[in-house]
Amino acid sequence: MSSHREAPEVSMDPTADSADLYAFVSPDDPGTVTVIANYVPLQAPAGGPNFYEFSPDVLYAIHVSNDGSARSNVTYEFRFESVLSDPTTFLYNSGPIASLSSKTWNRRQFYSVTRVADGKATELAKNLPCPPCNIGPLSTPDYPRLAQDAVHRISGATVFAGQRADAFYVDLGSIFDLGDLRPIEELHATFAIPGLKLKSAKGVDSTLHVNVHSIAIRVPIGELTNGGYGGGDVLDPRSTIGIWTTASRRAATVRHAGAARVTQSGPFVQESRLGNPLFNEVLVPLARKDFWNSQYPAGDAQFSRGVTHPELASLLPVLYPGAFPNLAAFNASGAPRADLAAILLTGIPAGVVSAGFQNNTGTIMADMLRLNVSIPAAAKPNALGVVGGDVAGYPNGRRLVDDVVSIELRAIAGVTLPLVDKAFTPDKAIADVGDGLTGAGTQLLGVFPYIGTPHSGYATPA
């Protein structure tokens, strides 16, 4: 999963789980950047009567580093409040929710947006209403309109916060069954299990019918870059920004037996974070995952060995005997994976992919999603992003259509090694490495907030 249940502690605290991060030059508003931060993953659409929501106790934040320090220069903070209209009923709604102010809607959420830059905090908006969850045709008969009414234009930005259909597509069932990738599973070691025969197959989208809660913000490029740079020169260092999200809770929680059951105090402590997809899942050992979630990107050199000597790269030749001989030989050499370090920890310097591309943020190793704001949105996006020749896609930012599972699996398998080692020849099996999904069926919008209408609890298939 991109960052769904990626560490032991946060798997027990889904409202603080930074699940996915997207950042891209807005395709319909090229002078702006859109950032989408997802939380509360793997929501069953029919999960009532207490439907999903943001936690009022969590500080949600989107961070931007624009000076090569891997520390936040611009932060957008989001705080939520839940309001109960009728405490005498168990119902989420007592009739159709026709608008964001419907009296039949019992449990609502509102939020504030604060921008922090140069040590100064400015509240951009407060009491912004979220839309309800998509319950069904009787409760939410015109859900797209409810969601559109929850798109708010505030000082210097456009924002949305609420339930959405999960745009991340992945075959969880195959990947976590000892890396049994369906497209190449006939090559997989069966461990001599009697009667077991594997053959290639299409992937099964485990997240096709689940929802998430999204925070989406669209801001002018100059609000995020160093010195207010508006973009234009791809090779200008000011064009590249690093982005990550966090979720934090107060340091102290006291539980009481009375009506006011919980008291929280003290400074906020980071519970989760997310930059590149799949970083914590695949590259950080299980014993350090919770610790990684508590750290800042500027200190990620301590996790660099998981990138330069990834465990999965050593497992692929074992799981697929004979399919990755060139990768096995490279692994045996003990040489570090400079390609992965560039992609995930520093950004790609100019001239590595092409003379006219870079998304490098300097020498500090940090897990951030790097976006070159001077590269315009692609007219016809390639889901394989930079690997597929489309420099407007991952790992240059991340779009909703990008097949990050296949991109990262192929990179780990060696497809990007020739960028730094001309003598390396990728194994033939790499062409089919992935989970066999294309994102078909994923619900997306052509306008902000781009991520699609959440699945209805009434209409979602079992």
Short mmCIF file of C-alpha atoms in Angstrom, two decimals:
data_model
loop_
_atom_site.label_atom_id
_atom_site.label_comp_id
_atom_site.label_asym_id
_atom_site.label_seq_id
_atom_site.Cartn_x
_atom_site.Cartn_y
_atom_site.Cartn_z
CA MET A 1 0.00 0.00 0.00
CA SER A 2 1.21 3.51 -0.62
CA SER A 3 1.07 4.30 3.09
CA HIS A 4 -2.01 2.48 4.34
CA ARG A 5 -1.36 0.72 7.66
CA GLU A 6 2.38 0.97 6.96
CA ALA A 7 3.60 0.87 10.57
CA PRO A 8 2.41 -0.97 13.71
CA GLU A 9 1.39 2.08 15.75
CA VAL A 10 -0.40 4.02 13.04
CA SER A 11 -2.22 0.89 11.85
CA MET A 12 -4.11 1.18 15.15
CA ASP A 13 -4.78 4.89 14.64
CA PRO A 14 -6.21 5.26 11.10
CA THR A 15 -7.36 8.87 11.52
CA ALA A 16 -3.69 9.82 11.93
CA ASP A 17 -2.49 7.59 9.07
CA SER A 18 -0.96 9.66 6.25
CA ALA A 19 -2.13 7.33 3.50
CA ASP A 20 -1.23 8.96 0.16
CA LEU A 21 0.34 12.16 -1.10
CA TYR A 22 -0.10 13.67 -4.57
CA ALA A 23 1.42 16.87 -5.93
CA PHE A 24 1.22 18.17 -9.50
CA VAL A 25 0.93 21.28 -11.61
CA SER A 26 -2.84 21.71 -11.94
CA PRO A 27 -3.81 20.57 -15.46
CA ASP A 28 -6.66 23.09 -15.76
CA ASP A 29 -4.89 25.94 -13.94
CA PRO A 30 -1.18 25.81 -14.92
CA GLY A 31 -0.11 28.70 -12.69
CA THR A 32 -0.96 26.65 -9.61
CA VAL A 33 0.12 23.49 -7.82
CA THR A 34 -2.37 21.05 -6.32
CA VAL A 35 -1.45 18.95 -3.30
CA ILE A 36 -3.72 16.14 -2.09
CA ALA A 37 -3.10 14.48 1.27
CA ASN A 38 -5.13 11.38 2.11
CA TYR A 39 -5.85 10.00 5.56
CA VAL A 40 -8.15 7.36 7.14
CA PRO A 41 -7.43 4.63 4.54
CA LEU A 42 -9.35 1.53 3.48
CA GLN A 43 -12.79 2.84 4.41
CA ALA A 44 -15.67 0.44 3.83
CA PRO A 45 -18.30 2.69 2.17
CA ALA A 46 -21.11 1.11 4.20
CA GLY A 47 -19.28 1.75 7.49
CA GLY A 48 -22.12 3.26 9.50
CA PRO A 49 -23.83 4.25 11.68
CA ASN A 50 -20.71 6.13 12.81
CA PHE A 51 -19.29 7.11 9.44
CA TYR A 52 -15.67 8.06 8.88
CA GLU A 53 -14.30 11.53 9.58
CA PHE A 54 -11.13 13.46 10.36
CA SER A 55 -10.05 13.40 13.99
CA PRO A 56 -10.64 16.64 15.93
CA ASP A 57 -7.58 15.68 18.02
CA VAL A 58 -5.12 15.49 15.10
CA LEU A 59 -3.13 18.32 13.57
CA TYR A 60 -2.93 17.58 9.84
CA ALA A 61 -0.20 19.36 7.89
CA ILE A 62 1.27 19.70 4.41
CA HIS A 63 4.91 20.81 4.41
CA VAL A 64 6.97 22.37 1.61
CA SER A 65 10.74 22.77 1.59
CA ASN A 66 12.02 25.17 -1.09
CA ASP A 67 15.61 25.96 -0.07
CA GLY A 68 17.35 22.57 -0.08
CA SER A 69 17.25 22.23 3.72
CA ALA A 70 14.63 19.43 3.79
CA ARG A 71 12.92 21.48 6.51
CA SER A 72 9.56 23.14 6.17
CA ASN A 73 9.59 26.64 4.70
CA VAL A 74 5.83 26.71 4.07
CA THR A 75 3.28 24.68 6.01
CA TYR A 76 -0.49 24.45 5.64
CA GLU A 77 -2.17 23.23 8.83
CA PHE A 78 -5.69 21.84 9.07
CA ARG A 79 -7.68 21.45 12.31
CA PHE A 80 -11.13 19.84 12.45
CA GLU A 81 -14.12 20.13 14.75
CA SER A 82 -17.08 17.75 14.95
CA VAL A 83 -20.49 19.21 15.78
CA LEU A 84 -23.51 17.17 16.91
CA SER A 85 -26.88 18.79 16.19
CA ASP A 86 -29.16 16.34 18.00
CA PRO A 87 -27.64 14.35 20.88
CA THR A 88 -30.84 12.33 21.41
CA THR A 89 -30.65 10.25 18.23
CA PHE A 90 -28.25 7.52 17.13
CA LEU A 91 -28.64 8.60 13.50
CA TYR A 92 -25.94 10.26 11.38
CA ASN A 93 -28.82 11.82 9.45
CA SER A 94 -32.59 11.77 10.00
CA GLY A 95 -33.54 12.50 6.39
CA PRO A 96 -32.02 13.42 3.02
CA ILE A 97 -28.97 15.69 3.22
CA ALA A 98 -29.86 18.25 0.58
CA SER A 99 -27.19 20.83 1.43
CA LEU A 100 -24.21 21.40 3.70
CA SER A 101 -26.56 23.15 6.13
CA SER A 102 -29.36 20.54 6.15
CA LYS A 103 -30.97 20.23 9.57
CA THR A 104 -31.42 16.51 8.95
CA TRP A 105 -27.63 16.03 9.02
CA ASN A 106 -26.72 15.35 12.62
CA ARG A 107 -22.92 15.00 12.78
CA ARG A 108 -20.98 17.56 10.77
CA GLN A 109 -17.35 18.62 10.53
CA PHE A 110 -15.79 22.05 10.09
CA TYR A 111 -12.14 22.98 9.71
CA SER A 112 -9.65 25.82 9.74
CA VAL A 113 -6.68 26.42 7.43
CA THR A 114 -3.50 28.11 8.67
CA ARG A 115 -0.45 28.98 6.58
CA VAL A 116 2.90 29.07 8.37
CA ALA A 117 5.83 30.72 6.57
CA ASP A 118 9.01 32.30 7.91
CA GLY A 119 7.84 31.52 11.44
CA LYS A 120 4.62 33.50 10.99
CA ALA A 121 1.23 31.79 11.21
CA THR A 122 -1.68 33.26 9.27
CA GLU A 123 -5.18 31.82 9.56
CA LEU A 124 -6.57 31.73 6.02
CA ALA A 125 -10.05 30.47 6.89
CA LYS A 126 -12.09 28.88 9.67
CA ASN A 127 -15.43 27.08 10.06
CA LEU A 128 -15.26 25.65 6.54
CA PRO A 129 -17.80 22.84 6.20
CA CYS A 130 -16.83 19.36 5.03
CA PRO A 131 -19.30 17.32 2.96
CA PRO A 132 -20.97 14.27 4.52
CA CYS A 133 -19.92 10.74 3.71
CA ASN A 134 -21.61 9.23 0.66
CA ILE A 135 -24.24 7.08 2.34
CA GLY A 136 -26.73 6.25 -0.40
CA PRO A 137 -29.45 7.54 -2.75
CA LEU A 138 -31.91 8.37 0.05
CA SER A 139 -29.47 10.03 2.44
CA THR A 140 -27.18 11.79 -0.08
CA PRO A 141 -29.25 11.94 -3.30
CA ASP A 142 -27.01 14.51 -5.05
CA TYR A 143 -23.59 13.78 -3.65
CA PRO A 144 -21.52 15.42 -6.43
CA ARG A 145 -23.23 18.75 -5.72
CA LEU A 146 -22.65 18.42 -1.97
CA ALA A 147 -18.97 17.82 -2.63
CA GLN A 148 -18.71 20.72 -5.06
CA ASP A 149 -20.31 23.02 -2.49
CA ALA A 150 -17.52 21.97 -0.12
CA VAL A 151 -14.86 23.40 -2.46
CA HIS A 152 -13.91 26.68 -0.82
CA ARG A 153 -12.00 29.60 -2.28
CA ILE A 154 -10.07 31.24 0.50
CA SER A 155 -7.24 33.75 0.75
CA GLY A 156 -4.65 32.68 -1.82
CA ALA A 157 -5.92 29.12 -2.21
CA THR A 158 -8.73 26.72 -3.08
CA VAL A 159 -9.39 23.94 -0.56
CA PHE A 160 -11.47 20.83 -0.03
CA ALA A 161 -11.59 18.36 2.86
CA GLY A 162 -13.82 15.32 2.96
CA GLN A 163 -14.46 11.78 1.83
CA ARG A 164 -13.25 10.69 -1.63
CA ALA A 165 -12.80 7.49 -3.62
CA ASP A 166 -9.29 6.11 -3.11
CA ALA A 167 -7.33 6.78 -6.32
CA PHE A 168 -4.45 4.51 -5.33
CA TYR A 169 -4.65 1.18 -7.13
CA VAL A 170 -2.75 -1.88 -5.95
CA ASP A 171 -3.06 -5.67 -5.76
CA LEU A 172 -2.52 -6.07 -2.03
CA GLY A 173 -3.46 -9.73 -2.03
CA SER A 174 -0.67 -10.73 -4.39
CA ILE A 175 2.07 -8.38 -3.18
CA PHE A 176 1.81 -9.43 0.45
CA ASP A 177 1.62 -13.13 -0.46
CA LEU A 178 5.41 -13.35 -0.59
CA GLY A 179 5.66 -10.96 -3.53
CA ASP A 180 3.55 -13.15 -5.82
CA LEU A 181 3.10 -10.64 -8.68
CA ARG A 182 0.34 -12.09 -10.84
CA PRO A 183 1.74 -10.98 -14.24
CA ILE A 184 4.93 -13.01 -13.67
CA GLU A 185 3.82 -15.50 -11.05
CA GLU A 186 4.61 -18.47 -13.31
CA LEU A 187 8.26 -17.53 -12.59
CA HIS A 188 7.74 -17.42 -8.82
CA ALA A 189 9.24 -19.97 -6.46
CA THR A 190 6.40 -22.14 -5.16
CA PHE A 191 8.46 -23.39 -2.17
CA ALA A 192 7.58 -26.95 -3.23
CA ILE A 193 4.04 -26.64 -1.96
CA PRO A 194 2.26 -29.81 -3.15
CA GLY A 195 -0.31 -29.29 -5.91
CA LEU A 196 0.43 -25.57 -6.27
CA LYS A 197 0.78 -24.32 -9.83
CA LEU A 198 1.05 -20.66 -10.69
CA LYS A 199 0.37 -19.00 -14.00
CA SER A 200 0.33 -15.38 -15.14
CA ALA A 201 -2.88 -13.45 -14.53
CA LYS A 202 -4.30 -9.95 -14.37
CA GLY A 203 -4.05 -8.00 -11.16
CA VAL A 204 -6.91 -7.64 -8.68
CA ASP A 205 -7.48 -4.06 -7.51
CA SER A 206 -7.78 -4.29 -3.73
CA THR A 207 -8.69 -0.60 -3.32
CA LEU A 208 -11.18 -0.28 -6.18
CA HIS A 209 -14.21 0.07 -3.89
CA VAL A 210 -12.78 1.77 -0.79
CA ASN A 211 -12.78 5.42 0.27
CA VAL A 212 -10.37 7.76 2.04
CA HIS A 213 -10.54 11.23 3.54
CA SER A 214 -8.72 13.82 1.45
CA ILE A 215 -7.34 17.26 2.10
CA ALA A 216 -6.79 19.03 -1.22
CA ILE A 217 -5.30 22.48 -1.65
CA ARG A 218 -4.53 24.41 -4.85
CA VAL A 219 -2.24 27.42 -4.54
CA PRO A 220 -0.32 29.72 -6.90
CA ILE A 221 3.17 28.39 -7.65
CA GLY A 222 4.80 31.46 -6.10
CA GLU A 223 3.23 30.66 -2.73
CA LEU A 224 5.38 27.53 -2.48
CA THR A 225 8.70 28.38 -4.12
CA ASN A 226 11.80 30.13 -2.80
CA GLY A 227 11.41 33.90 -3.12
CA GLY A 228 8.01 33.57 -4.78
CA TYR A 229 9.53 32.25 -8.01
CA GLY A 230 6.77 31.74 -10.57
CA GLY A 231 8.46 29.00 -12.57
CA GLY A 232 9.48 28.94 -16.21
CA ASP A 233 13.04 27.60 -16.19
CA VAL A 234 13.15 23.84 -15.53
CA LEU A 235 16.85 23.97 -14.63
CA ASP A 236 16.49 26.81 -12.12
CA PRO A 237 16.97 25.32 -8.62
CA ARG A 238 13.99 27.38 -7.41
CA SER A 239 11.73 25.30 -9.67
CA THR A 240 12.00 22.21 -7.47
CA ILE A 241 10.16 21.91 -4.16
CA GLY A 242 10.00 19.04 -1.69
CA ILE A 243 6.64 18.10 -0.17
CA TRP A 244 5.56 15.80 2.66
CA THR A 245 2.58 15.42 4.98
CA THR A 246 2.28 14.73 8.69
CA ALA A 247 -0.33 13.96 11.32
CA SER A 248 0.36 14.85 14.95
CA ARG A 249 -1.31 14.41 18.33
CA ARG A 250 -0.83 16.14 21.68
CA ALA A 251 1.94 14.70 23.86
CA ALA A 252 -0.31 13.86 26.82
CA THR A 253 -3.72 12.18 26.87
CA VAL A 254 -5.66 11.58 30.10
CA ARG A 255 -8.77 9.39 30.08
CA HIS A 256 -11.54 10.03 32.61
CA ALA A 257 -14.57 8.08 33.73
CA GLY A 258 -16.92 11.05 33.49
CA ALA A 259 -18.64 12.80 30.58
CA ALA A 260 -15.53 14.68 29.43
CA ARG A 261 -13.65 11.44 28.93
CA VAL A 262 -10.43 12.66 27.33
CA THR A 263 -8.15 15.59 28.12
CA GLN A 264 -5.18 16.35 25.87
CA SER A 265 -2.31 18.70 26.55
CA GLY A 266 1.28 19.49 25.68
CA PRO A 267 3.00 20.05 22.33
CA PHE A 268 2.04 18.17 19.20
CA VAL A 269 4.00 14.97 18.56
CA GLN A 270 4.28 13.58 15.03
CA GLU A 271 2.47 10.27 14.58
CA SER A 272 2.92 9.70 10.85
CA ARG A 273 4.41 11.25 7.74
CA LEU A 274 4.58 10.59 4.01
CA GLY A 275 6.71 11.77 1.10
CA ASN A 276 7.41 9.18 -1.59
CA PRO A 277 4.85 6.38 -1.91
CA LEU A 278 5.82 3.00 -0.45
CA PHE A 279 8.98 4.34 1.25
CA ASN A 280 8.17 3.24 4.79
CA GLU A 281 6.50 0.01 3.62
CA VAL A 282 9.28 -1.34 1.45
CA LEU A 283 12.52 0.34 2.51
CA VAL A 284 12.31 0.68 6.32
CA PRO A 285 12.62 -2.43 8.51
CA LEU A 286 9.65 -3.35 10.66
CA ALA A 287 11.43 -2.53 13.93
CA ARG A 288 12.07 1.08 12.80
CA LYS A 289 8.79 1.95 11.04
CA ASP A 290 7.21 3.72 14.02
CA PHE A 291 10.46 5.59 14.64
CA TRP A 292 10.61 6.65 10.96
CA ASN A 293 7.10 8.07 11.26
CA SER A 294 8.24 10.28 14.13
CA GLN A 295 11.23 11.76 12.29
CA TYR A 296 11.69 14.76 9.99
CA PRO A 297 12.91 14.33 6.40
CA ALA A 298 16.12 16.27 7.09
CA GLY A 299 17.34 13.33 9.19
CA ASP A 300 16.69 10.59 6.65
CA ALA A 301 20.37 9.82 6.08
CA GLN A 302 19.92 7.41 9.00
CA PHE A 303 17.58 5.34 6.81
CA SER A 304 19.65 5.58 3.62
CA ARG A 305 20.92 1.99 3.66
CA GLY A 306 17.38 0.75 3.08
CA VAL A 307 17.45 2.77 -0.16
CA THR A 308 20.99 2.05 -1.36
CA HIS A 309 20.79 -1.66 -0.45
CA PRO A 310 17.05 -2.44 -0.59
CA GLU A 311 15.95 -5.77 0.84
CA LEU A 312 13.41 -6.29 -1.94
CA ALA A 313 16.13 -6.06 -4.61
CA SER A 314 17.90 -8.98 -2.93
CA LEU A 315 14.65 -10.94 -2.59
CA LEU A 316 13.55 -10.71 -6.23
CA PRO A 317 16.20 -13.17 -7.54
CA VAL A 318 15.26 -15.55 -4.71
CA LEU A 319 11.49 -15.30 -5.24
CA TYR A 320 11.87 -15.54 -9.03
CA PRO A 321 14.75 -18.00 -9.58
CA GLY A 322 16.60 -17.36 -12.84
CA ALA A 323 14.47 -14.36 -13.81
CA PHE A 324 16.82 -11.64 -12.52
CA PRO A 325 20.40 -12.83 -13.15
CA ASN A 326 21.77 -9.34 -13.87
CA LEU A 327 20.19 -7.91 -10.73
CA ALA A 328 21.57 -10.83 -8.71
CA ALA A 329 25.07 -10.14 -10.04
CA PHE A 330 24.78 -6.46 -9.17
CA ASN A 331 23.57 -7.32 -5.68
CA ALA A 332 26.53 -9.64 -5.22
CA SER A 333 28.92 -6.80 -6.04
CA GLY A 334 27.75 -4.90 -2.96
CA ALA A 335 27.58 -1.64 -4.92
CA PRO A 336 25.06 0.91 -3.60
CA ARG A 337 21.97 1.80 -5.60
CA ALA A 338 22.84 5.37 -6.57
CA ASP A 339 19.80 5.44 -8.87
CA LEU A 340 17.37 4.84 -6.01
CA ALA A 341 19.20 7.33 -3.77
CA ALA A 342 18.73 10.01 -6.44
CA ILE A 343 15.08 9.17 -7.07
CA LEU A 344 14.02 8.96 -3.44
CA LEU A 345 16.49 10.93 -1.32
CA THR A 346 17.99 13.84 -3.28
CA GLY A 347 16.03 14.19 -6.49
CA ILE A 348 17.42 13.63 -9.99
CA PRO A 349 20.14 16.03 -11.19
CA ALA A 350 20.03 17.64 -14.62
CA GLY A 351 21.44 15.47 -17.40
CA VAL A 352 20.69 12.09 -15.79
CA VAL A 353 17.32 11.53 -17.46
CA SER A 354 17.75 14.29 -20.07
CA ALA A 355 19.49 17.62 -20.46
CA GLY A 356 16.21 19.43 -19.88
CA PHE A 357 15.00 17.66 -16.74
CA GLN A 358 15.84 17.81 -13.04
CA ASN A 359 14.02 17.69 -9.73
CA ASN A 360 17.04 17.82 -7.45
CA THR A 361 16.83 19.52 -4.05
CA GLY A 362 20.51 19.33 -3.11
CA THR A 363 22.70 16.91 -1.21
CA ILE A 364 20.64 16.41 1.97
CA MET A 365 19.11 12.94 1.95
CA ALA A 366 15.40 13.31 2.63
CA ASP A 367 12.24 11.41 1.74
CA MET A 368 10.18 14.13 0.07
CA LEU A 369 7.92 14.10 -2.96
CA ARG A 370 9.85 16.39 -5.32
CA LEU A 371 8.06 18.49 -7.91
CA ASN A 372 9.58 20.71 -10.60
CA VAL A 373 6.90 23.38 -10.96
CA SER A 374 8.29 24.58 -14.30
CA ILE A 375 7.33 21.31 -16.03
CA PRO A 376 3.78 21.71 -17.37
CA ALA A 377 1.08 19.07 -17.01
CA ALA A 378 1.19 16.45 -19.76
CA ALA A 379 -1.56 16.56 -22.38
CA LYS A 380 -1.56 12.74 -22.48
CA PRO A 381 -0.13 11.41 -19.21
CA ASN A 382 1.81 8.15 -19.21
CA ALA A 383 1.01 6.21 -16.03
CA LEU A 384 4.65 5.09 -15.80
CA GLY A 385 5.76 8.72 -15.40
CA VAL A 386 9.46 9.39 -15.93
CA VAL A 387 10.13 5.67 -16.54
CA GLY A 388 7.61 5.89 -19.41
CA GLY A 389 9.15 9.07 -20.82
CA ASP A 390 6.64 11.45 -19.19
CA VAL A 391 8.62 13.86 -17.00
CA ALA A 392 5.42 15.43 -15.65
CA GLY A 393 4.76 12.23 -13.69
CA TYR A 394 6.24 10.31 -10.77
CA PRO A 395 8.89 10.66 -9.41
CA ASN A 396 8.45 14.26 -10.52
CA GLY A 397 5.57 14.90 -8.16
CA ARG A 398 2.80 12.34 -8.27
CA ARG A 399 -0.43 12.44 -10.24
CA LEU A 400 -3.58 10.48 -9.50
CA VAL A 401 -3.05 8.36 -12.63
CA ASP A 402 0.56 7.41 -11.91
CA ASP A 403 1.18 3.68 -11.46
CA VAL A 404 3.56 4.11 -8.56
CA VAL A 405 3.55 0.40 -7.67
CA SER A 406 4.89 -0.64 -11.08
CA ILE A 407 7.27 2.34 -11.26
CA GLU A 408 8.89 1.62 -7.92
CA LEU A 409 8.97 -2.16 -8.35
CA ARG A 410 10.67 -1.79 -11.73
CA ALA A 411 13.11 0.75 -10.33
CA ILE A 412 14.05 -1.62 -7.51
CA ALA A 413 14.34 -4.46 -10.04
CA GLY A 414 16.93 -2.41 -11.93
CA VAL A 415 15.22 -0.52 -14.75
CA THR A 416 16.77 2.78 -13.59
CA LEU A 417 20.25 1.40 -12.88
CA PRO A 418 21.58 2.21 -16.40
CA LEU A 419 21.07 5.90 -15.60
CA VAL A 420 24.06 5.67 -13.25
CA ASP A 421 25.74 2.45 -14.43
CA LYS A 422 25.96 2.22 -18.22
CA ALA A 423 27.32 -1.32 -17.98
CA PHE A 424 24.17 -2.67 -16.35
CA THR A 425 21.59 -4.37 -18.58
CA PRO A 426 18.09 -4.68 -17.10
CA ASP A 427 16.73 -8.22 -16.94
CA LYS A 428 14.04 -9.10 -19.49
CA ALA A 429 11.55 -9.91 -16.73
CA ILE A 430 11.49 -6.23 -15.71
CA ALA A 431 9.12 -5.40 -18.57
CA ASP A 432 6.36 -7.34 -16.78
CA VAL A 433 7.22 -6.41 -13.19
CA GLY A 434 4.22 -4.85 -11.47
CA ASP A 435 0.89 -5.88 -10.07
CA GLY A 436 -0.89 -5.97 -13.44
CA LEU A 437 -3.17 -2.99 -12.81
CA THR A 438 -3.75 0.08 -14.99
CA GLY A 439 -6.08 2.09 -12.78
CA ALA A 440 -9.09 1.14 -14.89
CA GLY A 441 -12.25 1.86 -12.93
CA THR A 442 -10.61 4.45 -10.67
CA GLN A 443 -12.94 7.41 -10.24
CA LEU A 444 -11.35 10.78 -11.06
CA LEU A 445 -12.62 14.27 -11.83
CA GLY A 446 -11.43 16.73 -14.46
CA VAL A 447 -11.67 19.64 -12.03
CA PHE A 448 -10.51 20.36 -8.48
CA PRO A 449 -10.29 18.41 -6.20
CA TYR A 450 -9.67 15.87 -9.04
CA ILE A 451 -9.94 12.81 -6.78
CA GLY A 452 -13.28 11.15 -7.50
CA THR A 453 -16.71 10.87 -5.88
CA PRO A 454 -16.60 8.43 -2.95
CA HIS A 455 -18.28 5.06 -3.29
CA SER A 456 -21.78 4.90 -1.88
CA GLY A 457 -22.40 2.55 0.99
CA TYR A 458 -25.69 1.52 -0.59
CA ALA A 459 -24.34 0.86 -4.09
CA THR A 460 -20.91 -0.65 -3.43
CA PRO A 461 -20.73 -4.36 -4.35
CA ALA A 462 -19.91 -6.87 -1.66
#
